Every structure is written in C-alpha cells, then in structure tokens.
C-alpha cells in the first residue's frame, strides 16, 4: 500500500509527487502518456516554439530596415516540426522535474494508459497495473472541448494543428480565446489564410476591452479575417479541398471554407475514464472536480490539483496546486491555495498580457485612476521598430493600490510579470514610479504609466518629472 498515488504527469501531478516524496511518503505517479503532461508535450512548449519561429520570420523580414541584406525568408515546416519535437524532448528531460522526482524516490509509471478507480483506494491502469494508496491526488488535466454538430469530427483541435506535416493553404479557426488566437496568429505568420470566428462580441474576451480591440486590429492588419458575433455553427462538410463550415445568425445562413478547420472553444476535464463515482468524487457538468480551498474533493482521501479543478488553467497555478494538495494530503488540511494576482499572457503577434482587474471590473468596486502609454511613444520600441501596442495601468485613487496592468506588444508577458511582482509585494503606484527601471527597456513603460497616475493623484515625488522621457 502506497501513502500517496498521483494520477497525471503534468505540472500539477509532478509537483504533487515531488512534494509527497520530499515529505517522506511512499509515492507513485501514474500517467497515461509521457511525463510532463500537456504543458511539456502539447501546450505551451510546442506552441511557444512555433510562435518563436513566427517571430524569427517577422524579424528576418525586418533586417533590411537595419541595413542587413538577406533574401526573403522561406519556411521549411517539416524542419520546424523537427525542431519543435527536439525542444519538447529536451524540456521533458531537463526541465520537467524528472531528475528531482527520481531522486525523491517517487515510482513513476509513464505510458500506463488511462487509470480508473475500482474503489476509493484502488486504481487500475489500461496497461494492467493495480495500485493501492492511502491518499490519492487527481491531476489528469483537461482536453479540448468538441463541437456537437453534424460533421464535427471533420474539425481538428490545436493538437492536430501542431501535428500537420505542412502548412495548410487556409484555416478556419473557431474560438477567439487564448488558444484560438495563438493558432490564428502563428499559422498566419506561416502563410496560411486565416478566418477567425468568435461567437461573442470580441476576441480574447477575458482581457481588458482595450486589449481585445488592439489585438483584433493588429490581426486584421496582418491579414487575418476576424468575425466576431458570427452566430452559431450548424454543420461541417467535406469538400475536395478541405472542409466547409455552415453557420447562421438571425436566420441568415452562411458558409466558410478552408483547407482545415481548427476548433478551440474551451476545455473539458479529463475525467471521463477515471470512473470517479466508484471513489465518491463528484464532478460538475463539464467533468471538473469540485475542490475546496484545501483542494479536498468530496472523497475524504482524495485531493485534486491543476486544470482538472476548472480554475485558472495555467502552469504556475497547476504547480502551486500540486504542492498544496500533497502537503494537505500528508499533513492535514493546513495550506490554502493562494488567491493572488496571476500574470496571464499569450504569444500571439502582437503579444498581450494582463495581471489583476480589467478596467471594467476595477470600476465596479473602486474609484480608479488609469494611465495608458502607447509603445510608439516609448524609446525602446522605437529603437527596435516594434511600436505596435500599449501599456495600461489601473490604480485605486484612495489607497494607491495597483489594481491591474494590461499590455499589448513586444515583451507584453514579461512587462506584466513585473507589474505582478509589484502587486504581490503590495507596492503602491507611487512606489512603483520611484523604481529606477533600466533605460531603454520595454519594462520601462511601467515607470512611465505609474508616474502618470502619481501625477494625476497629486502625490509628491521629488524626481517624478524625470520619467517623462522613458
Ligand atoms: C495550446 C495551449 C497553450 C498553452 N499555453 C500556456 C502558457 O503559455 N502558459 C501556461 O501557463 N499555460 C498554458 N497552457 C495551459 C497549461 O498547459 C495547463 O494549464 C497545464 O498543463 C495544466 O497542468 P495539469 O498538470 O493540470 O494537467 P496536464 O498538463 O494536462 O497533465 C495531465 C496529465 O494527466 C494524464 N492523464 C489524463 N487522464 C488520465 C488518466 N485517466 N490516467 C492517467 N493519466 C491521465 C494526461 O495524459 C496528462 O499527461 C496552454 C494550454 C494549451 C492547450
């Protein structure tokens, strides 16, 4: 009998197993496929590698601007895919905690097939393993939600898109959230003609409205057809050259066709094969496991961590969840998941990122001050000829608390991280204005927006005027 069994080898599961091993527990980790989960094998790592290639193409086209003469860049997609899978393998070996879990004495069962419960303490796997454990931590992650319309199986998911052997001539991308926007942006850079369909009124809808507008405008300028509020999909049909999507709005029927259709309409939990009812674990309609702030499920010996809980579905949150779940499983429920500002970003072109509240949300409960600086009026983006984008900061007028930061443009994700550190450290907006951020840098824009709010609030900074030139 084990002390702790972890199901799922993504960031949540790996950190849960490592923490349990570090606490001296007899621990096993069982996972259907490769160690590293979606994060290493199918999500951020392959996406970021493709996005990097897209950036290199863009940068190569800019060389002439700086007096460097080379020919028009040409993409060899199969060579790029080889690079993607080399990177994935490298990350899996070097930075996915494998050495640490091994040295913590965790038994790792990779490629074990789907695990399922027999009773609250017993799990069997498709490969024939039977594992019994006092405590069990569920970390099976999630999977792309499929459409349920006729012909839906003709549409691919983002995973299929990474597996293509060549760049399709044209792609219909359904869903303008983070994943759909990345598929659209990356394959547009590779030369595919993209139509991006979003059912709501704006793409990247969880971002600040200014961000959605700027990303949509940049996508359109880059040649992507963006269709917000397009209606609802009725069916897909095969065509000689690919696929046709039929959709309608207010009784008007339309269709769009392309070589490939990619669906990115959200996420369901990977729980259907686990037979959770045999363990007494309750789930909601989309299969997500209900977990409280200590990550306890409805079964007293079973905890849940990562995407399977349906909360913020990102690697840093999965890592924190894994640590908390394993700690509570072994030491009693003493540690809560922290509710702190989480920087979130996406590697589209242009990049976008956020931390904290959007302007609309902030206005609901605060008297706010905002400042926005466009990249075209800051030094480093001008030097690098990366002038698309802006940084917007939101603060509370009374408490001077930084409530949110929203960035579009080069290094947006890195800029929002610095704002997140300031927020996590409870810096007031005028404290941030006094940090002498390096010049000329992208992050320097934070000094400028925080100094603008400081002036609006009539706070005293001896040297605040110095920021004007950043
Ligand atoms: C295209 C894309 C881009 C993304 N980009 C980012 C990003 O830039 N930054 C970021 O922070 N996050 C990003 N994410 C999200 C991130 O990948 C997830 O939040 C993270 O991987 C969740 O970790 P997890 O451990 O909960 O689950 P996963 O990483 O999904 O791992 C779960 C593991 O459990 C296994 N499993 C499932 N069911 C069973 C079963 N019955 N038995 C045994 N094993 C099972 C799965 O095979 C998998 O290996 C992205 C996701 C996608 C799809």
XYZ file of C-alpha atoms and ligand atoms in Angstrom:
523
model
C 0.000 0.000 0.000
C 1.346 3.429 -1.027
C 0.983 6.568 1.081
C 0.257 8.771 -1.949
C -0.714 7.941 -5.522
C -0.741 10.790 -8.023
C -2.738 10.369 -11.250
C -1.422 12.512 -14.125
C 2.121 13.522 -15.037
C 1.638 17.209 -15.912
C 2.943 20.079 -13.790
C 0.307 19.561 -11.057
C 0.983 15.837 -10.767
C 4.747 16.084 -10.979
C 4.945 18.722 -8.236
C 2.428 16.831 -6.069
C 4.527 13.665 -6.368
C 7.763 15.534 -5.708
C 6.309 17.231 -2.607
C 4.928 13.928 -1.298
C 8.326 12.275 -1.881
C 10.081 15.168 -0.127
C 7.761 14.705 2.861
C 8.950 11.098 3.111
C 5.795 9.445 1.752
C 5.860 6.212 -0.295
C 4.708 7.833 -3.519
C 3.860 6.708 -7.044
C 2.899 8.767 -10.077
C 0.956 7.123 -12.865
C 0.295 8.833 -16.161
C -1.402 7.847 -19.363
C 1.261 9.180 -21.721
C 4.626 10.868 -21.414
C 5.950 12.554 -18.276
C 5.386 16.354 -18.393
C 1.701 16.328 -19.391
C 0.145 18.809 -21.727
C 2.430 21.603 -20.575
C 5.550 19.916 -21.921
C 4.091 17.857 -24.747
C 1.059 19.579 -26.261
C 0.538 23.079 -24.834
C 2.919 25.919 -24.005
C 6.183 24.278 -25.060
C 5.276 23.343 -28.664
C 3.161 26.496 -29.052
C 5.934 28.745 -27.840
C 8.417 27.046 -30.179
C 6.141 27.627 -33.176
C 5.482 31.184 -32.016
C 9.236 31.752 -31.789
C 9.614 30.574 -35.399
C 6.860 33.004 -36.414
C 8.781 35.816 -34.683
C 12.005 34.841 -36.406
C 10.270 35.095 -39.789
C 8.999 38.534 -38.868
C 12.419 39.620 -37.561
C 14.133 38.311 -40.681
C 11.842 40.496 -42.823
C 12.959 43.487 -40.770
C 16.677 43.005 -41.404
C 16.703 45.250 -44.490
C 15.373 48.055 -42.322
C 18.633 47.947 -40.388
C 20.836 47.720 -43.467
C 21.297 43.942 -43.391
C 20.680 42.432 -46.803
C 19.386 38.839 -46.991
C 16.794 37.175 -49.209
C 13.101 36.666 -48.405
C 12.891 34.056 -45.591
C 11.317 30.729 -46.526
C 9.786 28.308 -44.019
C 10.615 24.600 -44.159
C 7.745 23.364 -41.998
C 8.958 19.795 -41.610
C 12.306 21.133 -40.388
C 10.458 23.387 -37.946
C 8.404 20.450 -36.657
C 11.607 18.522 -36.064
C 12.843 21.465 -34.003
C 9.531 21.505 -32.074
C 9.823 17.858 -31.127
C 13.512 18.232 -30.226
C 12.567 21.084 -27.903
C 9.727 19.053 -26.380
C 12.100 16.138 -25.744
C 14.745 18.443 -24.287
C 12.259 20.114 -21.931
C 10.912 16.739 -20.838
C 14.417 15.536 -19.949
C 15.868 18.717 -18.471
C 13.238 20.929 -17.003
C 10.184 18.860 -16.208
C 11.347 17.805 -12.709
C 12.157 14.238 -13.776
C 15.522 14.134 -12.012
C 14.018 15.515 -8.819
C 11.109 13.052 -8.723
C 13.531 10.181 -9.277
C 15.836 11.367 -6.513
C 12.868 11.875 -4.163
C 12.168 8.132 -4.584
C 8.886 8.556 -6.495
C 7.923 5.478 -8.573
C 6.990 6.851 -11.999
C 4.752 4.783 -14.283
C 4.757 6.524 -17.675
C 2.710 5.443 -20.718
C 0.494 3.411 -18.392
C -2.715 4.136 -20.301
C -5.774 5.610 -18.628
C -6.135 4.968 -14.904
C -9.541 4.259 -13.359
C -10.855 3.722 -9.865
C -12.022 0.379 -8.554
C -12.718 1.780 -5.065
C -11.583 4.923 -3.157
C -8.124 3.438 -2.529
C -7.540 1.252 -5.610
C -6.705 2.292 -9.162
C -6.042 0.110 -12.197
C -4.482 1.236 -15.458
C -5.102 0.240 -19.066
C -1.590 -1.238 -19.110
C -2.586 -3.670 -16.327
C -1.101 -2.049 -13.186
C -3.044 -2.189 -9.910
C -2.058 0.468 -7.372
C -3.414 0.897 -3.852
C -2.874 4.014 -1.814
C -3.980 5.702 1.375
C -4.254 9.149 -0.290
C -4.813 9.860 -3.985
C -4.237 13.152 -5.810
C -6.108 13.661 -9.086
C -4.143 15.643 -11.685
C -5.447 14.427 -15.065
C -5.728 17.907 -16.624
C -8.169 18.678 -19.403
C -8.804 18.245 -23.111
C -10.205 20.378 -25.923
C -13.982 20.621 -25.943
C -15.516 19.227 -29.140
C -18.480 20.628 -31.005
C -21.609 18.509 -31.199
C -22.898 19.392 -34.665
C -23.091 17.182 -37.776
C -19.631 16.679 -39.248
C -17.849 17.932 -36.106
C -15.249 15.197 -36.477
C -14.033 16.960 -39.656
C -12.708 19.776 -37.455
C -9.290 19.401 -35.850
C -8.096 20.564 -32.405
C -4.982 22.585 -31.611
C -3.107 19.285 -31.019
C -3.865 18.140 -34.567
C -2.701 21.538 -35.819
C 0.759 21.036 -34.263
C 0.958 17.621 -35.918
C 0.449 18.826 -39.516
C 3.142 17.848 -41.979
C 2.817 21.075 -43.965
C 1.244 24.498 -43.575
C -2.345 24.358 -44.874
C -3.275 26.887 -47.527
C -6.138 28.181 -45.392
C -7.545 27.604 -41.901
C -10.864 28.360 -40.243
C -10.171 28.843 -36.525
C -13.254 28.549 -34.337
C -12.860 30.267 -30.975
C -11.070 33.551 -30.367
C -9.807 32.800 -26.853
C -6.146 32.335 -25.967
C -5.644 29.042 -27.841
C -7.582 30.046 -30.978
C -5.802 33.396 -31.135
C -2.418 31.659 -30.952
C -3.285 29.146 -33.676
C -4.539 32.006 -35.870
C -1.511 34.211 -35.272
C 1.153 31.529 -35.692
C -0.277 29.976 -38.867
C -0.962 33.404 -40.347
C 2.743 34.138 -39.956
C 3.494 30.832 -41.707
C 1.468 31.952 -44.726
C -1.920 30.253 -44.225
C -5.016 32.379 -44.960
C -6.849 32.591 -41.652
C -10.503 33.213 -40.812
C -11.029 33.534 -37.055
C -14.595 33.013 -35.826
C -15.596 34.235 -32.378
C -19.136 33.708 -31.090
C -19.020 36.652 -28.650
C -18.553 40.340 -29.440
C -14.766 40.376 -29.018
C -11.776 38.084 -29.330
C -9.625 37.321 -26.257
C -12.741 38.103 -24.210
C -11.188 37.652 -20.774
C -8.780 40.519 -21.456
C -9.354 44.232 -20.919
C -11.533 45.664 -23.694
C -8.674 47.849 -24.983
C -6.554 44.711 -25.367
C -9.232 42.855 -27.340
C -9.640 45.846 -29.642
C -5.891 46.250 -30.203
C -5.278 42.548 -30.857
C -8.246 42.364 -33.265
C -6.991 45.466 -35.117
C -3.459 44.053 -35.356
C -4.762 40.683 -36.566
C -6.834 42.397 -39.267
C -3.857 44.474 -40.325
C -1.839 41.268 -40.605
C -4.462 39.857 -42.995
C -6.481 37.646 -40.634
C -10.236 37.772 -41.243
C -11.763 38.256 -37.776
C -15.507 37.511 -37.461
C -16.906 38.453 -34.061
C -20.533 37.614 -33.170
C -20.683 35.315 -36.171
C -23.684 33.312 -34.952
C -23.748 29.587 -34.392
C -22.290 26.654 -36.258
C -24.745 24.278 -37.912
C -22.515 21.674 -39.516
C -19.280 20.821 -41.293
C -18.985 19.053 -44.619
C -16.046 17.647 -46.526
C -15.045 19.408 -49.744
C -12.499 18.304 -52.365
C -10.019 20.837 -50.993
C -10.808 20.583 -47.281
C -13.827 21.468 -45.209
C -16.843 23.799 -45.331
C -18.448 25.192 -42.192
C -22.136 26.162 -42.260
C -23.305 28.723 -39.752
C -26.203 31.075 -39.248
C -27.193 34.225 -37.418
C -30.721 35.584 -37.026
C -31.975 33.158 -39.664
C -29.310 34.153 -42.229
C -27.269 31.169 -43.414
C -23.640 31.460 -44.467
C -20.693 29.196 -45.037
C -16.927 29.430 -44.985
C -14.414 27.014 -46.393
C -10.761 26.262 -45.897
C -8.205 23.506 -46.119
C -8.542 22.883 -42.386
C -10.889 23.842 -39.552
C -9.486 24.036 -36.012
C -11.814 24.155 -33.014
C -10.607 25.966 -29.887
C -13.796 26.566 -27.929
C -12.701 25.714 -24.430
C -11.834 22.893 -22.182
C -13.351 19.853 -20.532
C -11.799 17.890 -17.676
C -10.043 14.617 -18.417
C -12.229 12.687 -16.001
C -14.498 10.517 -18.132
C -12.219 7.471 -17.970
C -11.446 7.701 -14.247
C -14.780 6.262 -13.037
C -14.764 8.773 -10.193
C -18.165 7.665 -8.920
C -16.505 4.465 -7.638
C -14.328 6.670 -5.439
C -17.128 9.001 -4.312
C -15.661 12.039 -6.125
C -18.266 14.431 -7.501
C -17.827 16.437 -10.714
C -19.763 19.205 -12.441
C -21.428 19.063 -15.875
C -18.122 19.551 -17.747
C -16.426 16.886 -15.654
C -14.402 19.301 -13.499
C -13.743 18.032 -9.997
C -15.103 20.232 -7.231
C -12.274 21.034 -4.817
C -12.287 23.380 -1.839
C -9.545 25.859 -0.932
C -7.513 22.975 0.567
C -8.029 21.046 -2.705
C -10.118 18.372 -0.945
C -12.715 16.613 -3.080
C -15.955 15.030 -1.888
C -13.995 11.830 -1.046
C -12.074 12.256 2.213
C -8.828 10.609 0.999
C -8.810 12.184 -2.483
C -7.455 15.615 -3.485
C -7.449 17.373 -6.881
C -4.910 19.744 -8.433
C -4.365 21.618 -11.702
C -6.648 22.033 -14.702
C -8.999 19.274 -13.504
C -10.379 21.677 -10.877
C -11.503 24.068 -13.654
C -9.930 27.140 -12.019
C -7.273 29.269 -13.698
C -5.855 26.749 -16.185
C -2.188 27.650 -16.300
C 1.114 26.026 -15.418
C 2.020 28.223 -12.383
C -1.391 27.547 -10.819
C -1.061 23.799 -11.515
C 2.349 23.809 -9.814
C 1.027 25.629 -6.765
C -1.997 23.294 -6.587
C 0.216 20.203 -6.720
C 2.304 21.457 -3.808
C -0.766 22.408 -1.737
C -2.636 19.152 -2.425
C 0.314 16.945 -1.464
C 1.023 18.995 1.665
C -2.592 18.740 2.792
C -2.848 15.048 1.897
C 0.079 14.258 4.200
C -0.009 16.917 6.908
C -3.745 17.508 7.324
C -5.567 20.363 5.633
C -3.444 23.296 6.681
C -2.456 25.040 3.447
C -4.871 27.015 1.243
C -4.385 27.813 -2.424
C -3.324 31.441 -2.617
C -5.587 33.893 -4.349
C -3.010 36.340 -5.669
C -2.647 38.363 -8.870
C -1.637 35.989 -11.631
C 0.016 37.334 -14.771
C -1.536 35.755 -17.863
C -0.269 36.214 -21.376
C -0.345 34.833 -24.856
C 2.346 34.517 -27.503
C 0.396 35.925 -30.414
C 1.837 38.648 -32.624
C 1.377 41.126 -31.075
C 1.745 39.539 -27.671
C -0.751 40.502 -24.992
C -0.814 40.041 -21.230
C -2.656 41.040 -18.112
C -2.472 40.933 -14.349
C -5.202 41.930 -11.923
C -8.508 43.571 -12.776
C -9.661 44.824 -16.153
C -10.773 48.459 -16.237
C -14.443 47.422 -16.336
C -14.037 45.118 -13.320
C -11.965 47.667 -11.400
C -14.659 50.345 -11.847
C -17.247 48.086 -10.192
C -15.682 48.457 -6.727
C -13.064 51.201 -6.915
C -12.641 54.869 -7.699
C -9.868 54.390 -10.223
C -7.112 56.276 -11.968
C -5.754 54.892 -15.231
C -2.839 55.746 -17.476
C -2.043 54.384 -20.906
C 1.148 54.818 -22.881
C 1.387 53.698 -26.491
C 4.558 51.879 -27.486
C 5.008 54.265 -30.385
C 5.881 56.965 -27.852
C 8.454 54.990 -25.853
C 12.123 54.717 -26.676
C 12.934 51.011 -26.821
C 10.028 50.011 -29.088
C 11.060 52.869 -31.413
C 14.668 51.612 -31.448
C 13.522 48.057 -32.224
C 10.772 49.165 -34.643
C 8.192 47.358 -32.504
C 5.813 50.237 -31.992
C 2.509 48.331 -32.019
C 0.885 48.182 -28.605
C 0.460 49.926 -25.288
C 0.670 49.520 -21.541
C -2.275 50.481 -19.333
C -2.078 50.666 -15.563
C -5.061 50.934 -13.222
C -4.829 52.078 -9.596
C -7.208 52.916 -6.774
C -7.328 56.700 -6.218
C -7.802 56.403 -2.471
C -5.495 53.558 -1.456
C -2.991 53.987 -4.357
C -3.164 50.177 -4.750
C -2.209 48.883 -8.201
C -5.319 47.061 -9.409
C -4.400 45.916 -12.900
C -1.938 46.132 -15.732
C -2.723 45.339 -19.380
C -0.176 45.229 -22.140
C -0.222 44.622 -25.886
C 3.017 44.443 -27.861
C 6.570 43.211 -27.702
C 7.509 41.581 -24.343
C 3.969 42.131 -23.024
C 4.155 38.964 -20.960
C 7.442 39.976 -19.312
C 6.143 43.501 -18.583
C 3.014 42.159 -16.883
C 5.162 39.913 -14.688
C 6.957 42.936 -13.272
C 3.603 44.555 -12.541
C 2.548 41.284 -10.854
C 5.626 41.342 -8.612
C 4.834 44.941 -7.637
C 1.237 43.953 -6.863
C 2.232 40.838 -4.914
C 4.648 42.985 -2.909
C 1.821 45.459 -2.146
C 3.690 48.342 -3.764
C 1.584 51.461 -4.167
C 1.508 53.068 -7.592
C 3.838 55.867 -6.429
C 6.302 53.263 -5.051
C 6.469 51.695 -8.499
C 7.024 55.114 -10.053
C 10.184 55.500 -7.980
C 11.871 52.255 -9.043
C 14.666 53.266 -11.420
C 13.852 50.746 -14.160
C 16.596 50.384 -16.759
C 16.579 52.560 -19.859
C 15.872 51.891 -22.678
C 13.791 48.791 -21.953
C 10.270 47.588 -22.685
C 9.533 47.298 -18.950
C 10.498 50.947 -18.542
C 6.969 51.783 -19.702
C 5.768 50.731 -16.239
C 7.728 53.611 -14.738
C 6.030 55.956 -17.157
C 2.430 54.813 -16.557
C 2.915 54.681 -12.785
C 4.403 58.193 -12.815
C 1.421 59.431 -14.861
C -1.008 58.102 -12.255
C 1.148 59.527 -9.470
C 0.804 62.947 -11.075
C -2.952 62.518 -11.529
C -3.227 61.782 -7.812
C -1.046 64.785 -6.924
C 1.341 62.627 -4.946
C 4.756 64.034 -4.242
C 7.750 62.551 -5.966
C 10.838 64.714 -5.906
C 12.015 63.487 -9.249
C 8.840 62.349 -10.985
C 9.395 64.663 -13.939
C 12.487 62.616 -14.788
C 10.292 59.778 -16.043
C 8.858 61.829 -18.879
C 11.494 60.765 -21.373
C 11.330 56.995 -20.788
C -2.272 25.385 -26.749
C -2.052 25.629 -25.281
C -1.178 26.623 -24.876
C -0.973 26.860 -23.529
N -0.118 27.849 -23.168
C 0.114 28.083 -21.869
C 1.046 29.067 -21.478
O 1.629 29.761 -22.315
N 1.289 29.242 -20.149
C 0.651 28.482 -19.194
O 0.912 28.679 -18.005
N -0.239 27.532 -19.538
C -0.523 27.312 -20.841
N -1.418 26.335 -21.199
C -2.131 25.599 -20.130
C -1.256 24.528 -19.461
O -0.740 23.649 -20.427
C -2.084 23.760 -18.426
O -2.686 24.673 -17.530
C -1.230 22.782 -17.623
O -0.615 21.848 -18.465
C -2.111 22.037 -16.602
O -1.343 21.123 -15.899
P -2.016 19.803 -15.263
O -0.914 19.107 -14.545
O -3.231 20.161 -14.508
O -2.522 18.936 -16.496
P -1.811 18.402 -17.805
O -0.576 19.152 -18.134
O -2.899 18.345 -18.815
O -1.364 16.931 -17.432
C -2.318 15.927 -17.148
C -1.712 14.568 -17.414
O -2.598 13.557 -16.914
C -2.704 12.499 -17.864
N -3.990 11.810 -17.677
C -5.227 12.233 -18.027
N -6.160 11.327 -17.698
C -5.500 10.306 -17.134
C -5.903 9.068 -16.611
N -7.198 8.654 -16.560
N -4.945 8.222 -16.123
C -3.636 8.587 -16.150
N -3.204 9.763 -16.640
C -4.121 10.607 -17.123
C -2.602 13.231 -19.194
O -2.209 12.330 -20.225
C -1.526 14.275 -18.894
O -0.249 13.750 -19.100
C -1.648 26.076 -22.548
C -2.501 25.055 -22.955
C -2.714 24.843 -24.301
C -3.632 23.765 -24.743
